[in-house]
């Protein structure tokens, strides 16, 4: 069967045919794949052993010459230890590559190796067996060589990348360290890094964006157990030079100066070719730099044509073949001759003060280029404005004894130095000193016990009669328990006030107290008290109201009530404030007790806060009270029971009762207001007559308008709230029942009706007649019956009565 498609599956069947026809088919049970016949591959070839160590070796080989008609799926590696008979498989899974590191060898043993190939048809015969290989580490001292282009060094410009490449060998493979100027290179992110070797045996150091500081000797150091090898390369990073250093001036004159400097500490990796010197007027910020010379080969230049007295700045740049570096800027220089009058000495010191002399000392000032020939000293009495010369001739020393001073006067001194340029400025004046003999310790103070308590003694004293010739700077206090010889000091530091509370004493014990005074000469002798017993004195309370409130307090509502009082007594009394015929409003009353002072305060006083306030102090020795009357004036409360009477068309009469509270002040008058009752939302014109009594006749009302009234009381504090509005009152004259009409007359009659007529009443009662009611009486009866239908009235003075 030909022309089959490779790798397709086919079924085949066959039948026999004779003259009669075909018989039944015979079919294959399983399909047939159209493919060439397969067989196991040939053995791998050229098996070799590489890099043996004490633990491993690396095997390489080439594929079989014939793959057996099927793709090689992988390889099987086997080993045989010397003295063993059985081959051991090295890999758990097929190796798809043509190399394999065999690990797990025993150090010192010898091994042989072979490889088999495997395809879909099976496993090949083994390859040729390797010679015995011993599992030991190779011995090779490390070696390192820099790339050929680095043998004579490397030079780059700033910003370029530095690339150092080295070739390494050695067994075992050595460790690699890069150094710069004998310091280990520690790679930084991106900036500096040791790149991973391109392949074993190579190492590259790369420095991106190089700067001048990266120059130096770079060394690669390789090391293994058998030695160390190094290779070095000088790397020069070219940059502009650094600033020159040590800029100084020589031979300063009023119109010239010599500028000197030293070369930069870093020449930028290239020879300094030139210096550029510039100057600037330092007194004018807006002035720019001016070139003095741009072609200087040496580090010195004589600058001329300066202006006397003007202050200058200079700067100098160094240039190499890369360019000019940063400048070195000088200190300010003033164009003047080399020396001037001396500086002012420091503030003089004054010592050895007596009643008529003082020793004045000072430090030597800067001579400004010319030796100091002497000093002038001046004095001034502190209250004077005139300085007087002390010495007639120059003093060639740093001190002078000034004599002839007047006792008790206070002096200050100043000094100036003189050289060939003349006298300089005077020093600051010395501290004031009074002409008086040296100070002695002061005499004893005069102490007295001012008070005692159960835990302390209050001590006061008068200053010493003699202060020793100097101001008293403080006092010390001492105590002594009677029966004990030692005195103990109570004050840690000298105190300036002439009173002190001695604590840490025992109740009932007797103590003596001492006080000593101190001045600049030291501590003087003590002044001493008599023995004092530590006890709480008993004094009955005293209560004294402040003079401002004794006669009473009168304030307006909303102001603050303050009642200050002074309370004394031993032991300290308890204090109680109260108001007669009432109780204190605890939410609004504030009572503050500090020392002997007690004060009651009520902010935003109300009318109800009036009354007599009493303070009571009580201790074990008794009780004492004091009080004052508080009047709180407020506006009066509303008037009451407002009533309107005698209402007429143009007037009415009002009456009311006085307010329940007149606000603490007599009612001066009342104010009456009215409004149109129909216009409750908008105020009608208001009248405000001043009324003294509790009634008033209101005039000038508009007839027909309905009014409401209200009344307000006024006292010295102001106008109080209004009364409740009155009931509405209509401005109209009073209405009465009309008089009787005239007797009706029969105007017409029929058998069943009668027509009547009458005249209106003479008086309508103050209101127009609305209509008439007609009544009739049957003859012989006494009852009158209403003729009108329902509530209807006859509107005129006539009517017809039907149905009779």
JSON list of C-alpha atoms in Angstrom, two decimals, residues 321-459:
[
{"chain": "A", "resi": 321, "resn": "UNK", "atom": "CA", "xyz": [42.43, 72.67, 29.62]},
{"chain": "A", "resi": 322, "resn": "UNK", "atom": "CA", "xyz": [38.88, 71.83, 30.72]},
{"chain": "A", "resi": 323, "resn": "UNK", "atom": "CA", "xyz": [38.03, 75.39, 31.76]},
{"chain": "A", "resi": 324, "resn": "UNK", "atom": "CA", "xyz": [37.89, 77.79, 34.73]},
{"chain": "A", "resi": 325, "resn": "UNK", "atom": "CA", "xyz": [37.04, 76.50, 38.19]},
{"chain": "A", "resi": 326, "resn": "UNK", "atom": "CA", "xyz": [35.24, 78.26, 41.09]},
{"chain": "A", "resi": 327, "resn": "UNK", "atom": "CA", "xyz": [36.80, 81.41, 42.55]},
{"chain": "A", "resi": 328, "resn": "UNK", "atom": "CA", "xyz": [38.63, 82.00, 45.80]},
{"chain": "A", "resi": 329, "resn": "UNK", "atom": "CA", "xyz": [37.24, 85.25, 47.29]},
{"chain": "A", "resi": 330, "resn": "UNK", "atom": "CA", "xyz": [39.43, 87.41, 49.52]},
{"chain": "A", "resi": 331, "resn": "UNK", "atom": "CA", "xyz": [38.43, 89.11, 52.72]},
{"chain": "A", "resi": 332, "resn": "UNK", "atom": "CA", "xyz": [37.52, 92.82, 52.39]},
{"chain": "A", "resi": 333, "resn": "UNK", "atom": "CA", "xyz": [40.59, 95.08, 52.00]},
{"chain": "A", "resi": 334, "resn": "UNK", "atom": "CA", "xyz": [40.64, 98.84, 52.52]},
{"chain": "A", "resi": 335, "resn": "UNK", "atom": "CA", "xyz": [43.09, 100.79, 50.44]},
{"chain": "A", "resi": 336, "resn": "UNK", "atom": "CA", "xyz": [45.12, 102.68, 53.02]},
{"chain": "A", "resi": 337, "resn": "UNK", "atom": "CA", "xyz": [48.63, 102.89, 54.27]},
{"chain": "A", "resi": 338, "resn": "UNK", "atom": "CA", "xyz": [49.75, 99.97, 56.41]},
{"chain": "A", "resi": 339, "resn": "UNK", "atom": "CA", "xyz": [49.27, 101.52, 59.84]},
{"chain": "A", "resi": 340, "resn": "UNK", "atom": "CA", "xyz": [46.66, 103.70, 61.58]},
{"chain": "A", "resi": 341, "resn": "UNK", "atom": "CA", "xyz": [45.92, 104.84, 65.14]},
{"chain": "A", "resi": 342, "resn": "UNK", "atom": "CA", "xyz": [45.49, 101.93, 67.57]},
{"chain": "A", "resi": 343, "resn": "UNK", "atom": "CA", "xyz": [42.13, 100.37, 68.32]},
{"chain": "A", "resi": 344, "resn": "UNK", "atom": "CA", "xyz": [40.32, 101.28, 71.52]},
{"chain": "A", "resi": 345, "resn": "UNK", "atom": "CA", "xyz": [41.38, 99.23, 74.58]},
{"chain": "A", "resi": 346, "resn": "UNK", "atom": "CA", "xyz": [38.79, 97.05, 76.30]},
{"chain": "A", "resi": 347, "resn": "UNK", "atom": "CA", "xyz": [36.73, 98.45, 79.18]},
{"chain": "A", "resi": 348, "resn": "UNK", "atom": "CA", "xyz": [39.18, 99.27, 82.04]},
{"chain": "A", "resi": 349, "resn": "UNK", "atom": "CA", "xyz": [39.02, 97.51, 85.40]},
{"chain": "A", "resi": 350, "resn": "UNK", "atom": "CA", "xyz": [39.21, 99.56, 88.63]},
{"chain": "A", "resi": 351, "resn": "UNK", "atom": "CA", "xyz": [40.84, 97.98, 91.70]},
{"chain": "A", "resi": 352, "resn": "UNK", "atom": "CA", "xyz": [42.32, 98.93, 95.10]},
{"chain": "A", "resi": 353, "resn": "UNK", "atom": "CA", "xyz": [39.70, 101.60, 95.79]},
{"chain": "A", "resi": 354, "resn": "UNK", "atom": "CA", "xyz": [40.40, 103.98, 98.71]},
{"chain": "A", "resi": 355, "resn": "UNK", "atom": "CA", "xyz": [38.89, 107.26, 99.80]},
{"chain": "A", "resi": 356, "resn": "UNK", "atom": "CA", "xyz": [41.22, 109.24, 97.47]},
{"chain": "A", "resi": 357, "resn": "UNK", "atom": "CA", "xyz": [42.75, 106.83, 94.93]},
{"chain": "A", "resi": 358, "resn": "UNK", "atom": "CA", "xyz": [41.98, 103.98, 92.53]},
{"chain": "A", "resi": 359, "resn": "UNK", "atom": "CA", "xyz": [44.10, 101.62, 90.42]},
{"chain": "A", "resi": 360, "resn": "UNK", "atom": "CA", "xyz": [42.96, 101.58, 86.75]},
{"chain": "A", "resi": 361, "resn": "UNK", "atom": "CA", "xyz": [44.01, 98.59, 84.55]},
{"chain": "A", "resi": 362, "resn": "UNK", "atom": "CA", "xyz": [43.42, 97.78, 80.87]},
{"chain": "A", "resi": 363, "resn": "UNK", "atom": "CA", "xyz": [44.46, 95.40, 78.08]},
{"chain": "A", "resi": 364, "resn": "UNK", "atom": "CA", "xyz": [46.74, 96.29, 75.20]},
{"chain": "A", "resi": 365, "resn": "UNK", "atom": "CA", "xyz": [44.70, 96.92, 72.01]},
{"chain": "A", "resi": 366, "resn": "UNK", "atom": "CA", "xyz": [45.62, 96.19, 68.41]},
{"chain": "A", "resi": 367, "resn": "UNK", "atom": "CA", "xyz": [48.36, 98.62, 67.29]},
{"chain": "A", "resi": 368, "resn": "UNK", "atom": "CA", "xyz": [47.19, 98.65, 63.60]},
{"chain": "A", "resi": 369, "resn": "UNK", "atom": "CA", "xyz": [50.70, 98.48, 62.17]},
{"chain": "A", "resi": 370, "resn": "UNK", "atom": "CA", "xyz": [52.66, 100.85, 64.40]},
{"chain": "A", "resi": 371, "resn": "UNK", "atom": "CA", "xyz": [53.92, 100.09, 67.93]},
{"chain": "A", "resi": 372, "resn": "UNK", "atom": "CA", "xyz": [51.96, 101.71, 70.75]},
{"chain": "A", "resi": 373, "resn": "UNK", "atom": "CA", "xyz": [53.99, 104.50, 72.37]},
{"chain": "A", "resi": 374, "resn": "UNK", "atom": "CA", "xyz": [51.74, 105.02, 75.41]},
{"chain": "A", "resi": 375, "resn": "UNK", "atom": "CA", "xyz": [48.27, 105.62, 76.82]},
{"chain": "A", "resi": 376, "resn": "UNK", "atom": "CA", "xyz": [46.07, 108.56, 77.85]},
{"chain": "A", "resi": 377, "resn": "UNK", "atom": "CA", "xyz": [43.71, 108.13, 80.82]},
{"chain": "A", "resi": 378, "resn": "UNK", "atom": "CA", "xyz": [40.65, 110.30, 81.53]},
{"chain": "A", "resi": 379, "resn": "UNK", "atom": "CA", "xyz": [38.25, 110.40, 84.50]},
{"chain": "A", "resi": 380, "resn": "UNK", "atom": "CA", "xyz": [34.72, 111.72, 84.98]},
{"chain": "A", "resi": 381, "resn": "UNK", "atom": "CA", "xyz": [32.58, 112.12, 88.08]},
{"chain": "A", "resi": 382, "resn": "UNK", "atom": "CA", "xyz": [29.40, 110.12, 87.37]},
{"chain": "A", "resi": 383, "resn": "UNK", "atom": "CA", "xyz": [27.10, 113.15, 87.60]},
{"chain": "A", "resi": 384, "resn": "UNK", "atom": "CA", "xyz": [29.34, 115.36, 85.46]},
{"chain": "A", "resi": 385, "resn": "UNK", "atom": "CA", "xyz": [29.53, 115.65, 81.67]},
{"chain": "A", "resi": 386, "resn": "UNK", "atom": "CA", "xyz": [33.22, 116.71, 81.53]},
{"chain": "A", "resi": 387, "resn": "UNK", "atom": "CA", "xyz": [36.10, 114.27, 81.07]},
{"chain": "A", "resi": 388, "resn": "UNK", "atom": "CA", "xyz": [39.37, 115.33, 82.75]},
{"chain": "A", "resi": 389, "resn": "UNK", "atom": "CA", "xyz": [42.87, 114.14, 81.71]},
{"chain": "A", "resi": 390, "resn": "UNK", "atom": "CA", "xyz": [44.56, 112.10, 84.47]},
{"chain": "A", "resi": 391, "resn": "UNK", "atom": "CA", "xyz": [48.15, 111.96, 83.12]},
{"chain": "A", "resi": 392, "resn": "UNK", "atom": "CA", "xyz": [50.18, 114.84, 81.68]},
{"chain": "A", "resi": 393, "resn": "UNK", "atom": "CA", "xyz": [52.59, 112.51, 79.86]},
{"chain": "A", "resi": 394, "resn": "UNK", "atom": "CA", "xyz": [52.00, 109.21, 78.02]},
{"chain": "A", "resi": 395, "resn": "UNK", "atom": "CA", "xyz": [51.83, 106.22, 80.34]},
{"chain": "A", "resi": 396, "resn": "UNK", "atom": "CA", "xyz": [53.95, 103.36, 78.98]},
{"chain": "A", "resi": 397, "resn": "UNK", "atom": "CA", "xyz": [52.23, 100.67, 81.08]},
{"chain": "A", "resi": 398, "resn": "UNK", "atom": "CA", "xyz": [48.87, 98.86, 81.28]},
{"chain": "A", "resi": 399, "resn": "UNK", "atom": "CA", "xyz": [47.85, 100.36, 84.63]},
{"chain": "A", "resi": 400, "resn": "UNK", "atom": "CA", "xyz": [47.98, 103.67, 86.50]},
{"chain": "A", "resi": 401, "resn": "UNK", "atom": "CA", "xyz": [47.18, 104.71, 90.08]},
{"chain": "A", "resi": 402, "resn": "UNK", "atom": "CA", "xyz": [44.83, 107.69, 89.97]},
{"chain": "A", "resi": 403, "resn": "UNK", "atom": "CA", "xyz": [45.17, 109.86, 93.08]},
{"chain": "A", "resi": 404, "resn": "UNK", "atom": "CA", "xyz": [43.62, 113.07, 94.34]},
{"chain": "A", "resi": 405, "resn": "UNK", "atom": "CA", "xyz": [40.04, 111.79, 94.20]},
{"chain": "A", "resi": 406, "resn": "UNK", "atom": "CA", "xyz": [37.36, 113.26, 96.44]},
{"chain": "A", "resi": 407, "resn": "UNK", "atom": "CA", "xyz": [35.93, 110.88, 99.04]},
{"chain": "A", "resi": 408, "resn": "UNK", "atom": "CA", "xyz": [32.33, 109.87, 98.44]},
{"chain": "A", "resi": 409, "resn": "UNK", "atom": "CA", "xyz": [32.25, 110.81, 94.77]},
{"chain": "A", "resi": 410, "resn": "UNK", "atom": "CA", "xyz": [31.72, 108.14, 92.12]},
{"chain": "A", "resi": 411, "resn": "UNK", "atom": "CA", "xyz": [34.09, 108.02, 89.16]},
{"chain": "A", "resi": 412, "resn": "UNK", "atom": "CA", "xyz": [34.39, 106.31, 85.79]},
{"chain": "A", "resi": 413, "resn": "UNK", "atom": "CA", "xyz": [37.56, 106.05, 83.66]},
{"chain": "A", "resi": 414, "resn": "UNK", "atom": "CA", "xyz": [38.44, 105.57, 79.98]},
{"chain": "A", "resi": 415, "resn": "UNK", "atom": "CA", "xyz": [41.72, 104.91, 78.15]},
{"chain": "A", "resi": 416, "resn": "UNK", "atom": "CA", "xyz": [43.06, 105.47, 74.63]},
{"chain": "A", "resi": 417, "resn": "UNK", "atom": "CA", "xyz": [46.32, 104.25, 73.03]},
{"chain": "A", "resi": 418, "resn": "UNK", "atom": "CA", "xyz": [48.68, 106.28, 70.85]},
{"chain": "A", "resi": 419, "resn": "UNK", "atom": "CA", "xyz": [51.15, 105.24, 68.11]},
{"chain": "A", "resi": 420, "resn": "UNK", "atom": "CA", "xyz": [52.99, 106.98, 65.31]},
{"chain": "A", "resi": 421, "resn": "UNK", "atom": "CA", "xyz": [49.64, 107.66, 63.59]},
{"chain": "A", "resi": 422, "resn": "UNK", "atom": "CA", "xyz": [48.31, 109.44, 66.66]},
{"chain": "A", "resi": 423, "resn": "UNK", "atom": "CA", "xyz": [45.83, 108.64, 69.47]},
{"chain": "A", "resi": 424, "resn": "UNK", "atom": "CA", "xyz": [43.12, 106.08, 68.82]},
{"chain": "A", "resi": 425, "resn": "UNK", "atom": "CA", "xyz": [39.56, 105.87, 70.06]},
{"chain": "A", "resi": 426, "resn": "UNK", "atom": "CA", "xyz": [38.78, 105.79, 73.77]},
{"chain": "A", "resi": 427, "resn": "UNK", "atom": "CA", "xyz": [37.74, 102.56, 75.44]},
{"chain": "A", "resi": 428, "resn": "UNK", "atom": "CA", "xyz": [34.22, 102.08, 76.86]},
{"chain": "A", "resi": 429, "resn": "UNK", "atom": "CA", "xyz": [34.02, 103.71, 80.32]},
{"chain": "A", "resi": 430, "resn": "UNK", "atom": "CA", "xyz": [34.77, 101.56, 83.35]},
{"chain": "A", "resi": 431, "resn": "UNK", "atom": "CA", "xyz": [32.13, 100.49, 85.83]},
{"chain": "A", "resi": 432, "resn": "UNK", "atom": "CA", "xyz": [31.39, 103.29, 88.36]},
{"chain": "A", "resi": 433, "resn": "UNK", "atom": "CA", "xyz": [33.43, 103.16, 91.59]},
{"chain": "A", "resi": 434, "resn": "UNK", "atom": "CA", "xyz": [32.94, 105.32, 94.69]},
{"chain": "A", "resi": 435, "resn": "UNK", "atom": "CA", "xyz": [36.01, 106.79, 96.38]},
{"chain": "A", "resi": 436, "resn": "UNK", "atom": "CA", "xyz": [35.80, 105.22, 99.81]},
{"chain": "A", "resi": 437, "resn": "UNK", "atom": "CA", "xyz": [37.93, 103.10, 102.08]},
{"chain": "A", "resi": 438, "resn": "UNK", "atom": "CA", "xyz": [37.59, 99.28, 101.88]},
{"chain": "A", "resi": 439, "resn": "UNK", "atom": "CA", "xyz": [34.34, 97.75, 103.15]},
{"chain": "A", "resi": 440, "resn": "UNK", "atom": "CA", "xyz": [34.10, 95.95, 106.53]},
{"chain": "A", "resi": 441, "resn": "UNK", "atom": "CA", "xyz": [31.47, 93.35, 107.49]},
{"chain": "A", "resi": 442, "resn": "UNK", "atom": "CA", "xyz": [28.21, 94.99, 108.71]},
{"chain": "A", "resi": 443, "resn": "UNK", "atom": "CA", "xyz": [26.99, 95.19, 112.31]},
{"chain": "A", "resi": 444, "resn": "UNK", "atom": "CA", "xyz": [24.21, 93.05, 113.83]},
{"chain": "A", "resi": 445, "resn": "UNK", "atom": "CA", "xyz": [20.59, 93.50, 112.70]},
{"chain": "A", "resi": 446, "resn": "UNK", "atom": "CA", "xyz": [17.88, 94.10, 115.33]},
{"chain": "A", "resi": 447, "resn": "UNK", "atom": "CA", "xyz": [15.39, 91.16, 115.20]},
{"chain": "A", "resi": 448, "resn": "UNK", "atom": "CA", "xyz": [11.98, 90.78, 116.83]},
{"chain": "A", "resi": 449, "resn": "UNK", "atom": "CA", "xyz": [9.33, 88.04, 116.82]},
{"chain": "A", "resi": 450, "resn": "UNK", "atom": "CA", "xyz": [6.32, 89.38, 114.91]},
{"chain": "A", "resi": 451, "resn": "UNK", "atom": "CA", "xyz": [4.05, 86.37, 115.33]},
{"chain": "A", "resi": 452, "resn": "UNK", "atom": "CA", "xyz": [3.92, 82.66, 116.15]},
{"chain": "A", "resi": 453, "resn": "UNK", "atom": "CA", "xyz": [1.75, 79.73, 115.23]},
{"chain": "A", "resi": 454, "resn": "UNK", "atom": "CA", "xyz": [1.68, 76.05, 116.08]},
{"chain": "A", "resi": 455, "resn": "UNK", "atom": "CA", "xyz": [4.18, 75.32, 113.29]},
{"chain": "A", "resi": 456, "resn": "UNK", "atom": "CA", "xyz": [6.13, 78.53, 112.57]},
{"chain": "A", "resi": 457, "resn": "UNK", "atom": "CA", "xyz": [7.64, 81.75, 113.94]},
{"chain": "A", "resi": 458, "resn": "UNK", "atom": "CA", "xyz": [7.31, 85.03, 112.02]},
{"chain": "A", "resi": 459, "resn": "UNK", "atom": "CA", "xyz": [10.56, 87.01, 112.35]}
]
